[in-house]
Amino acid sequence: MFVQTKKYDGCRHNKLGSWCYFKSIREYEENKRLQALLCQLQDQEKNATEIAIQGARIVGHRIQTNSTGKPYAEYHLEIYTKNHGTLDVWHRYSTFRNLATTLRVKNGYHGQDIPELPNKKWFGNLSPSVIQERTVRLNAFLRAAVAAENLQWGIRVDDNTCAFKRRVRGAMPLGDASTPGHLYSCDNSERESLASTVAASEAPSPRSTSRSSMFASFT
């Protein structure tokens, strides 16, 4: 096969016909640079308005009653944010358990580094010992969920507000099949991934008619 040297689009390299390997490499690197810049600009816009979770822990509980007069426990969650101070939120145990279950089975996480939260008991859910045990387990789960760089999830603060823990830029979900050097996507697929990760958390508890407050869609 004859390889010739000729000038093509400003370069002078050995090439087959009109195709230039070095020109393609330059275009690829420039495309990567522009995509990285776009991601950076999108992150700046997102971080300016989004409530970003930096830490979370259970600091107390209270006993409430539902519409039929049945008592249940709500746990006091403190959320430490990057740009909105500390937020106080109340959620039921089933809310956190739904999130834990979702993170353990979705997107190839397969339970790695995510502590399991046991099912509710048939009796004694409001006893001080059970509430204390759950508080310990919930805090272990929250520490792991916040610290895991490959995880992203959201939790509802109120009817109009959600807080988010985002995957660290460049950290791939466990089990991701991407090859080394894969450029992290920052388009709508990231939002879809976040939505799918937490969607199951909206499911009602099988032993309760109350609705979970986990965020189920990214808007």
PDB file of C-alpha atoms in Angstrom:
ATOM      1  CA  MET A   1       0.000   0.000   0.000  1.00  0.00           C
ATOM      2  CA  PHE A   2       1.409   3.359  -1.018  1.00  0.00           C
ATOM      3  CA  VAL A   3       1.677   5.967   1.780  1.00  0.00           C
ATOM      4  CA  GLN A   4       2.251   9.491   0.645  1.00  0.00           C
ATOM      5  CA  THR A   5       3.157  12.718   2.395  1.00  0.00           C
ATOM      6  CA  LYS A   6       1.086  15.701   1.419  1.00  0.00           C
ATOM      7  CA  LYS A   7      -0.318  18.868   2.894  1.00  0.00           C
ATOM      8  CA  TYR A   8      -3.933  18.555   4.038  1.00  0.00           C
ATOM      9  CA  ASP A   9      -5.972  21.102   6.027  1.00  0.00           C
ATOM     10  CA  GLY A  10      -2.912  22.751   7.484  1.00  0.00           C
ATOM     11  CA  CYS A  11      -1.046  19.571   8.496  1.00  0.00           C
ATOM     12  CA  ARG A  12       1.807  17.637   6.876  1.00  0.00           C
ATOM     13  CA  HIS A  13       1.821  13.984   7.954  1.00  0.00           C
ATOM     14  CA  ASN A  14       1.996  10.551   6.388  1.00  0.00           C
ATOM     15  CA  LYS A  15      -1.586   9.582   5.563  1.00  0.00           C
ATOM     16  CA  LEU A  16      -3.614   7.207   3.479  1.00  0.00           C
ATOM     17  CA  GLY A  17      -5.508   9.188   0.876  1.00  0.00           C
ATOM     18  CA  SER A  18      -7.081  12.270   2.438  1.00  0.00           C
ATOM     19  CA  TRP A  19      -7.549  10.887   5.986  1.00  0.00           C
ATOM     20  CA  CYS A  20      -5.266  12.384   8.637  1.00  0.00           C
ATOM     21  CA  TYR A  21      -4.872  10.508  11.931  1.00  0.00           C
ATOM     22  CA  PHE A  22      -3.315  13.487  13.695  1.00  0.00           C
ATOM     23  CA  LYS A  23      -6.120  15.785  12.568  1.00  0.00           C
ATOM     24  CA  SER A  24      -8.695  13.351  13.999  1.00  0.00           C
ATOM     25  CA  ILE A  25      -6.845  13.249  17.323  1.00  0.00           C
ATOM     26  CA  ARG A  26      -6.848  17.049  17.509  1.00  0.00           C
ATOM     27  CA  GLU A  27     -10.572  17.165  16.787  1.00  0.00           C
ATOM     28  CA  TYR A  28     -11.217  14.506  19.443  1.00  0.00           C
ATOM     29  CA  GLU A  29      -9.217  16.395  22.079  1.00  0.00           C
ATOM     30  CA  GLU A  30     -10.961  19.662  21.202  1.00  0.00           C
ATOM     31  CA  ASN A  31     -14.344  17.945  21.472  1.00  0.00           C
ATOM     32  CA  LYS A  32     -13.421  16.623  24.923  1.00  0.00           C
ATOM     33  CA  ARG A  33     -12.288  20.089  26.012  1.00  0.00           C
ATOM     34  CA  LEU A  34     -15.545  21.699  24.853  1.00  0.00           C
ATOM     35  CA  GLN A  35     -17.646  19.016  26.546  1.00  0.00           C
ATOM     36  CA  ALA A  36     -15.733  19.495  29.805  1.00  0.00           C
ATOM     37  CA  LEU A  37     -16.265  23.259  29.571  1.00  0.00           C
ATOM     38  CA  LEU A  38     -19.981  22.725  28.978  1.00  0.00           C
ATOM     39  CA  CYS A  39     -20.196  20.453  32.013  1.00  0.00           C
ATOM     40  CA  GLN A  40     -18.398  23.059  34.115  1.00  0.00           C
ATOM     41  CA  LEU A  41     -20.792  25.816  33.047  1.00  0.00           C
ATOM     42  CA  GLN A  42     -23.815  23.592  33.669  1.00  0.00           C
ATOM     43  CA  ASP A  43     -22.481  22.703  37.115  1.00  0.00           C
ATOM     44  CA  GLN A  44     -22.038  26.374  37.965  1.00  0.00           C
ATOM     45  CA  GLU A  45     -25.614  27.120  36.929  1.00  0.00           C
ATOM     46  CA  LYS A  46     -26.956  24.095  38.792  1.00  0.00           C
ATOM     47  CA  ASN A  47     -25.018  24.812  42.003  1.00  0.00           C
ATOM     48  CA  ALA A  48     -26.262  28.396  42.057  1.00  0.00           C
ATOM     49  CA  THR A  49     -29.854  27.239  42.677  1.00  0.00           C
ATOM     50  CA  GLU A  50     -29.771  23.596  43.781  1.00  0.00           C
ATOM     51  CA  ILE A  51     -29.725  22.620  47.462  1.00  0.00           C
ATOM     52  CA  ALA A  52     -26.617  20.445  47.702  1.00  0.00           C
ATOM     53  CA  ILE A  53     -26.381  17.906  50.531  1.00  0.00           C
ATOM     54  CA  GLN A  54     -23.045  17.788  52.352  1.00  0.00           C
ATOM     55  CA  GLY A  55     -24.137  15.779  55.374  1.00  0.00           C
ATOM     56  CA  ALA A  56     -27.217  14.379  57.095  1.00  0.00           C
ATOM     57  CA  ARG A  57     -28.071  12.751  60.412  1.00  0.00           C
ATOM     58  CA  ILE A  58     -31.004  11.792  62.635  1.00  0.00           C
ATOM     59  CA  VAL A  59     -31.117  13.923  65.788  1.00  0.00           C
ATOM     60  CA  GLY A  60     -34.492  13.030  67.304  1.00  0.00           C
ATOM     61  CA  HIS A  61     -38.000  11.677  66.789  1.00  0.00           C
ATOM     62  CA  ARG A  62     -41.648  12.405  67.532  1.00  0.00           C
ATOM     63  CA  ILE A  63     -44.864  10.373  67.703  1.00  0.00           C
ATOM     64  CA  GLN A  64     -47.653  11.345  65.312  1.00  0.00           C
ATOM     65  CA  THR A  65     -51.097   9.877  64.552  1.00  0.00           C
ATOM     66  CA  ASN A  66     -52.639   9.209  61.154  1.00  0.00           C
ATOM     67  CA  SER A  67     -56.218   9.877  60.052  1.00  0.00           C
ATOM     68  CA  THR A  68     -57.448   6.698  61.743  1.00  0.00           C
ATOM     69  CA  GLY A  69     -55.790   7.549  65.037  1.00  0.00           C
ATOM     70  CA  LYS A  70     -52.959   5.032  64.669  1.00  0.00           C
ATOM     71  CA  PRO A  71     -49.644   6.313  66.093  1.00  0.00           C
ATOM     72  CA  TYR A  72     -46.391   6.258  64.145  1.00  0.00           C
ATOM     73  CA  ALA A  73     -42.875   7.642  64.559  1.00  0.00           C
ATOM     74  CA  GLU A  74     -41.252  10.398  62.524  1.00  0.00           C
ATOM     75  CA  TYR A  75     -37.508  10.935  62.621  1.00  0.00           C
ATOM     76  CA  HIS A  76     -35.910  14.372  62.806  1.00  0.00           C
ATOM     77  CA  LEU A  77     -33.408  14.677  59.963  1.00  0.00           C
ATOM     78  CA  GLU A  78     -30.851  17.473  59.907  1.00  0.00           C
ATOM     79  CA  ILE A  79     -29.505  18.132  56.410  1.00  0.00           C
ATOM     80  CA  TYR A  80     -26.264  20.105  56.145  1.00  0.00           C
ATOM     81  CA  THR A  81     -26.133  21.875  52.810  1.00  0.00           C
ATOM     82  CA  LYS A  82     -23.481  23.656  50.790  1.00  0.00           C
ATOM     83  CA  ASN A  83     -25.501  26.777  50.103  1.00  0.00           C
ATOM     84  CA  HIS A  84     -28.609  26.819  52.347  1.00  0.00           C
ATOM     85  CA  GLY A  85     -27.315  26.167  55.859  1.00  0.00           C
ATOM     86  CA  THR A  86     -28.921  23.424  57.968  1.00  0.00           C
ATOM     87  CA  LEU A  87     -32.403  22.175  57.066  1.00  0.00           C
ATOM     88  CA  ASP A  88     -34.734  20.377  59.491  1.00  0.00           C
ATOM     89  CA  VAL A  89     -36.914  17.662  57.977  1.00  0.00           C
ATOM     90  CA  TRP A  90     -39.234  14.994  59.397  1.00  0.00           C
ATOM     91  CA  HIS A  91     -39.601  11.601  57.694  1.00  0.00           C
ATOM     92  CA  ARG A  92     -40.893   8.165  58.580  1.00  0.00           C
ATOM     93  CA  TYR A  93     -38.617   5.140  58.778  1.00  0.00           C
ATOM     94  CA  SER A  94     -40.167   3.698  55.607  1.00  0.00           C
ATOM     95  CA  THR A  95     -38.987   6.745  53.656  1.00  0.00           C
ATOM     96  CA  PHE A  96     -35.348   6.010  54.449  1.00  0.00           C
ATOM     97  CA  ARG A  97     -35.787   2.276  53.973  1.00  0.00           C
ATOM     98  CA  ASN A  98     -37.250   2.800  50.501  1.00  0.00           C
ATOM     99  CA  LEU A  99     -34.269   4.955  49.576  1.00  0.00           C
ATOM    100  CA  ALA A 100     -31.787   2.422  50.970  1.00  0.00           C
ATOM    101  CA  THR A 101     -33.455  -0.408  49.066  1.00  0.00           C
ATOM    102  CA  THR A 102     -33.409   1.616  45.852  1.00  0.00           C
ATOM    103  CA  LEU A 103     -29.724   2.499  46.168  1.00  0.00           C
ATOM    104  CA  ARG A 104     -28.836  -1.122  46.902  1.00  0.00           C
ATOM    105  CA  VAL A 105     -30.436  -2.541  43.747  1.00  0.00           C
ATOM    106  CA  LYS A 106     -30.414   0.226  41.118  1.00  0.00           C
ATOM    107  CA  ASN A 107     -27.758   0.998  38.526  1.00  0.00           C
ATOM    108  CA  GLY A 108     -25.385  -1.794  39.488  1.00  0.00           C
ATOM    109  CA  TYR A 109     -24.744  -0.652  43.057  1.00  0.00           C
ATOM    110  CA  HIS A 110     -25.687  -4.106  44.387  1.00  0.00           C
ATOM    111  CA  GLY A 111     -25.490  -3.051  48.018  1.00  0.00           C
ATOM    112  CA  GLN A 112     -21.833  -2.168  48.055  1.00  0.00           C
ATOM    113  CA  ASP A 113     -21.048   0.166  50.964  1.00  0.00           C
ATOM    114  CA  ILE A 114     -24.764   0.777  51.614  1.00  0.00           C
ATOM    115  CA  PRO A 115     -25.983  -0.594  54.982  1.00  0.00           C
ATOM    116  CA  GLU A 116     -29.272  -2.445  54.843  1.00  0.00           C
ATOM    117  CA  LEU A 117     -32.234  -1.099  56.812  1.00  0.00           C
ATOM    118  CA  PRO A 118     -34.390  -3.940  58.214  1.00  0.00           C
ATOM    119  CA  ASN A 119     -38.124  -4.259  57.635  1.00  0.00           C
ATOM    120  CA  LYS A 120     -40.574  -2.827  60.107  1.00  0.00           C
ATOM    121  CA  LYS A 121     -41.628  -5.054  62.979  1.00  0.00           C
ATOM    122  CA  TRP A 122     -45.214  -6.193  63.336  1.00  0.00           C
ATOM    123  CA  PHE A 123     -45.240  -4.972  66.935  1.00  0.00           C
ATOM    124  CA  GLY A 124     -43.169  -2.646  69.091  1.00  0.00           C
ATOM    125  CA  ASN A 125     -42.156  -0.131  66.427  1.00  0.00           C
ATOM    126  CA  LEU A 126     -42.686   2.746  68.862  1.00  0.00           C
ATOM    127  CA  SER A 127     -40.746   1.283  71.779  1.00  0.00           C
ATOM    128  CA  PRO A 128     -37.740   3.368  72.918  1.00  0.00           C
ATOM    129  CA  SER A 129     -35.327   0.505  72.217  1.00  0.00           C
ATOM    130  CA  VAL A 130     -36.560   0.053  68.629  1.00  0.00           C
ATOM    131  CA  ILE A 131     -36.460   3.795  67.947  1.00  0.00           C
ATOM    132  CA  GLN A 132     -32.923   3.992  69.342  1.00  0.00           C
ATOM    133  CA  GLU A 133     -31.793   1.014  67.244  1.00  0.00           C
ATOM    134  CA  ARG A 134     -33.318   2.551  64.129  1.00  0.00           C
ATOM    135  CA  THR A 135     -31.655   5.880  64.826  1.00  0.00           C
ATOM    136  CA  VAL A 136     -28.254   4.172  64.943  1.00  0.00           C
ATOM    137  CA  ARG A 137     -28.937   2.255  61.723  1.00  0.00           C
ATOM    138  CA  LEU A 138     -30.326   5.311  59.945  1.00  0.00           C
ATOM    139  CA  ASN A 139     -27.265   7.381  60.788  1.00  0.00           C
ATOM    140  CA  ALA A 140     -24.955   4.621  59.524  1.00  0.00           C
ATOM    141  CA  PHE A 141     -26.934   4.515  56.284  1.00  0.00           C
ATOM    142  CA  LEU A 142     -26.940   8.308  55.867  1.00  0.00           C
ATOM    143  CA  ARG A 143     -23.181   8.532  56.430  1.00  0.00           C
ATOM    144  CA  ALA A 144     -22.578   5.908  53.750  1.00  0.00           C
ATOM    145  CA  ALA A 145     -25.081   7.403  51.288  1.00  0.00           C
ATOM    146  CA  VAL A 146     -23.518  10.860  51.575  1.00  0.00           C
ATOM    147  CA  ALA A 147     -19.914   9.625  51.479  1.00  0.00           C
ATOM    148  CA  ALA A 148     -20.294   7.299  48.466  1.00  0.00           C
ATOM    149  CA  GLU A 149     -18.931   9.263  45.499  1.00  0.00           C
ATOM    150  CA  ASN A 150     -20.716   7.060  42.950  1.00  0.00           C
ATOM    151  CA  LEU A 151     -24.215   7.613  44.397  1.00  0.00           C
ATOM    152  CA  GLN A 152     -26.697  10.391  43.697  1.00  0.00           C
ATOM    153  CA  TRP A 153     -30.120  10.798  45.258  1.00  0.00           C
ATOM    154  CA  GLY A 154     -32.637  13.374  46.457  1.00  0.00           C
ATOM    155  CA  ILE A 155     -34.909  13.892  49.448  1.00  0.00           C
ATOM    156  CA  ARG A 156     -37.920  16.124  49.826  1.00  0.00           C
ATOM    157  CA  VAL A 157     -37.646  19.003  52.306  1.00  0.00           C
ATOM    158  CA  ASP A 158     -41.214  20.228  51.835  1.00  0.00           C
ATOM    159  CA  ASP A 159     -43.885  20.219  49.135  1.00  0.00           C
ATOM    160  CA  ASN A 160     -41.902  22.646  46.974  1.00  0.00           C
ATOM    161  CA  THR A 161     -38.285  21.973  47.939  1.00  0.00           C
ATOM    162  CA  CYS A 162     -35.865  19.090  47.490  1.00  0.00           C
ATOM    163  CA  ALA A 163     -32.232  18.612  48.496  1.00  0.00           C
ATOM    164  CA  PHE A 164     -29.816  16.588  46.379  1.00  0.00           C
ATOM    165  CA  LYS A 165     -26.680  14.568  46.865  1.00  0.00           C
ATOM    166  CA  ARG A 166     -24.932  14.454  43.493  1.00  0.00           C
ATOM    167  CA  ARG A 167     -22.457  11.912  42.191  1.00  0.00           C
ATOM    168  CA  VAL A 168     -18.916  13.269  42.320  1.00  0.00           C
ATOM    169  CA  ARG A 169     -17.767  14.377  38.878  1.00  0.00           C
ATOM    170  CA  GLY A 170     -15.842  11.578  37.236  1.00  0.00           C
ATOM    171  CA  ALA A 171     -17.072   8.874  39.641  1.00  0.00           C
ATOM    172  CA  MET A 172     -18.814   6.085  37.738  1.00  0.00           C
ATOM    173  CA  PRO A 173     -21.723   4.087  39.172  1.00  0.00           C
ATOM    174  CA  LEU A 174     -20.625   0.713  40.511  1.00  0.00           C
ATOM    175  CA  GLY A 175     -20.976  -1.860  37.784  1.00  0.00           C
ATOM    176  CA  ASP A 176     -20.725   0.720  34.996  1.00  0.00           C
ATOM    177  CA  ALA A 177     -19.496  -0.899  31.824  1.00  0.00           C
ATOM    178  CA  SER A 178     -17.829   2.212  30.440  1.00  0.00           C
ATOM    179  CA  THR A 179     -14.249   1.891  29.334  1.00  0.00           C
ATOM    180  CA  PRO A 180     -11.432   3.834  31.050  1.00  0.00           C
ATOM    181  CA  GLY A 181     -11.311   7.409  29.879  1.00  0.00           C
ATOM    182  CA  HIS A 182     -15.057   7.615  29.297  1.00  0.00           C
ATOM    183  CA  LEU A 183     -16.153  11.255  29.389  1.00  0.00           C
ATOM    184  CA  TYR A 184     -18.756  11.725  32.127  1.00  0.00           C
ATOM    185  CA  SER A 185     -22.129  12.748  30.689  1.00  0.00           C
ATOM    186  CA  CYS A 186     -23.724  15.943  31.970  1.00  0.00           C
ATOM    187  CA  ASP A 187     -26.789  16.024  29.712  1.00  0.00           C
ATOM    188  CA  ASN A 188     -30.365  14.921  30.412  1.00  0.00           C
ATOM    189  CA  SER A 189     -29.233  11.331  30.970  1.00  0.00           C
ATOM    190  CA  GLU A 190     -27.837  12.418  34.349  1.00  0.00           C
ATOM    191  CA  ARG A 191     -31.222  13.782  35.354  1.00  0.00           C
ATOM    192  CA  GLU A 192     -32.906  10.599  34.171  1.00  0.00           C
ATOM    193  CA  SER A 193     -30.423   8.562  36.187  1.00  0.00           C
ATOM    194  CA  LEU A 194     -31.169  10.575  39.311  1.00  0.00           C
ATOM    195  CA  ALA A 195     -34.900  10.174  38.794  1.00  0.00           C
ATOM    196  CA  SER A 196     -34.650   6.421  38.278  1.00  0.00           C
ATOM    197  CA  THR A 197     -32.426   6.051  41.342  1.00  0.00           C
ATOM    198  CA  VAL A 198     -34.966   7.557  43.723  1.00  0.00           C
ATOM    199  CA  ALA A 199     -38.244   6.753  41.954  1.00  0.00           C
ATOM    200  CA  ALA A 200     -38.948   3.624  43.978  1.00  0.00           C
ATOM    201  CA  SER A 201     -38.703   5.642  47.189  1.00  0.00           C
ATOM    202  CA  GLU A 202     -42.096   7.211  46.432  1.00  0.00           C
ATOM    203  CA  ALA A 203     -43.838   3.851  46.802  1.00  0.00           C
ATOM    204  CA  PRO A 204     -46.184   3.670  49.814  1.00  0.00           C
ATOM    205  CA  SER A 205     -45.141   1.436  52.662  1.00  0.00           C
ATOM    206  CA  PRO A 206     -46.935  -1.928  52.419  1.00  0.00           C
ATOM    207  CA  ARG A 207     -48.019  -1.557  56.045  1.00  0.00           C
ATOM    208  CA  SER A 208     -49.146   2.035  55.820  1.00  0.00           C
ATOM    209  CA  THR A 209     -51.386   4.178  53.652  1.00  0.00           C
ATOM    210  CA  SER A 210     -49.129   7.206  54.062  1.00  0.00           C
ATOM    211  CA  ARG A 211     -47.030   8.358  51.105  1.00  0.00           C
ATOM    212  CA  SER A 212     -43.276   8.462  51.231  1.00  0.00           C
ATOM    213  CA  SER A 213     -41.612  11.846  50.846  1.00  0.00           C
ATOM    214  CA  MET A 214     -38.599  10.834  48.804  1.00  0.00           C
ATOM    215  CA  PHE A 215     -38.089  12.862  45.650  1.00  0.00           C
ATOM    216  CA  ALA A 216     -39.158  10.895  42.591  1.00  0.00           C
ATOM    217  CA  SER A 217     -38.494  13.157  39.622  1.00  0.00           C
ATOM    218  CA  PHE A 218     -35.946  15.772  38.677  1.00  0.00           C
ATOM    219  CA  THR A 219     -37.374  19.099  37.524  1.00  0.00           C
TER     220      THR A 219
END
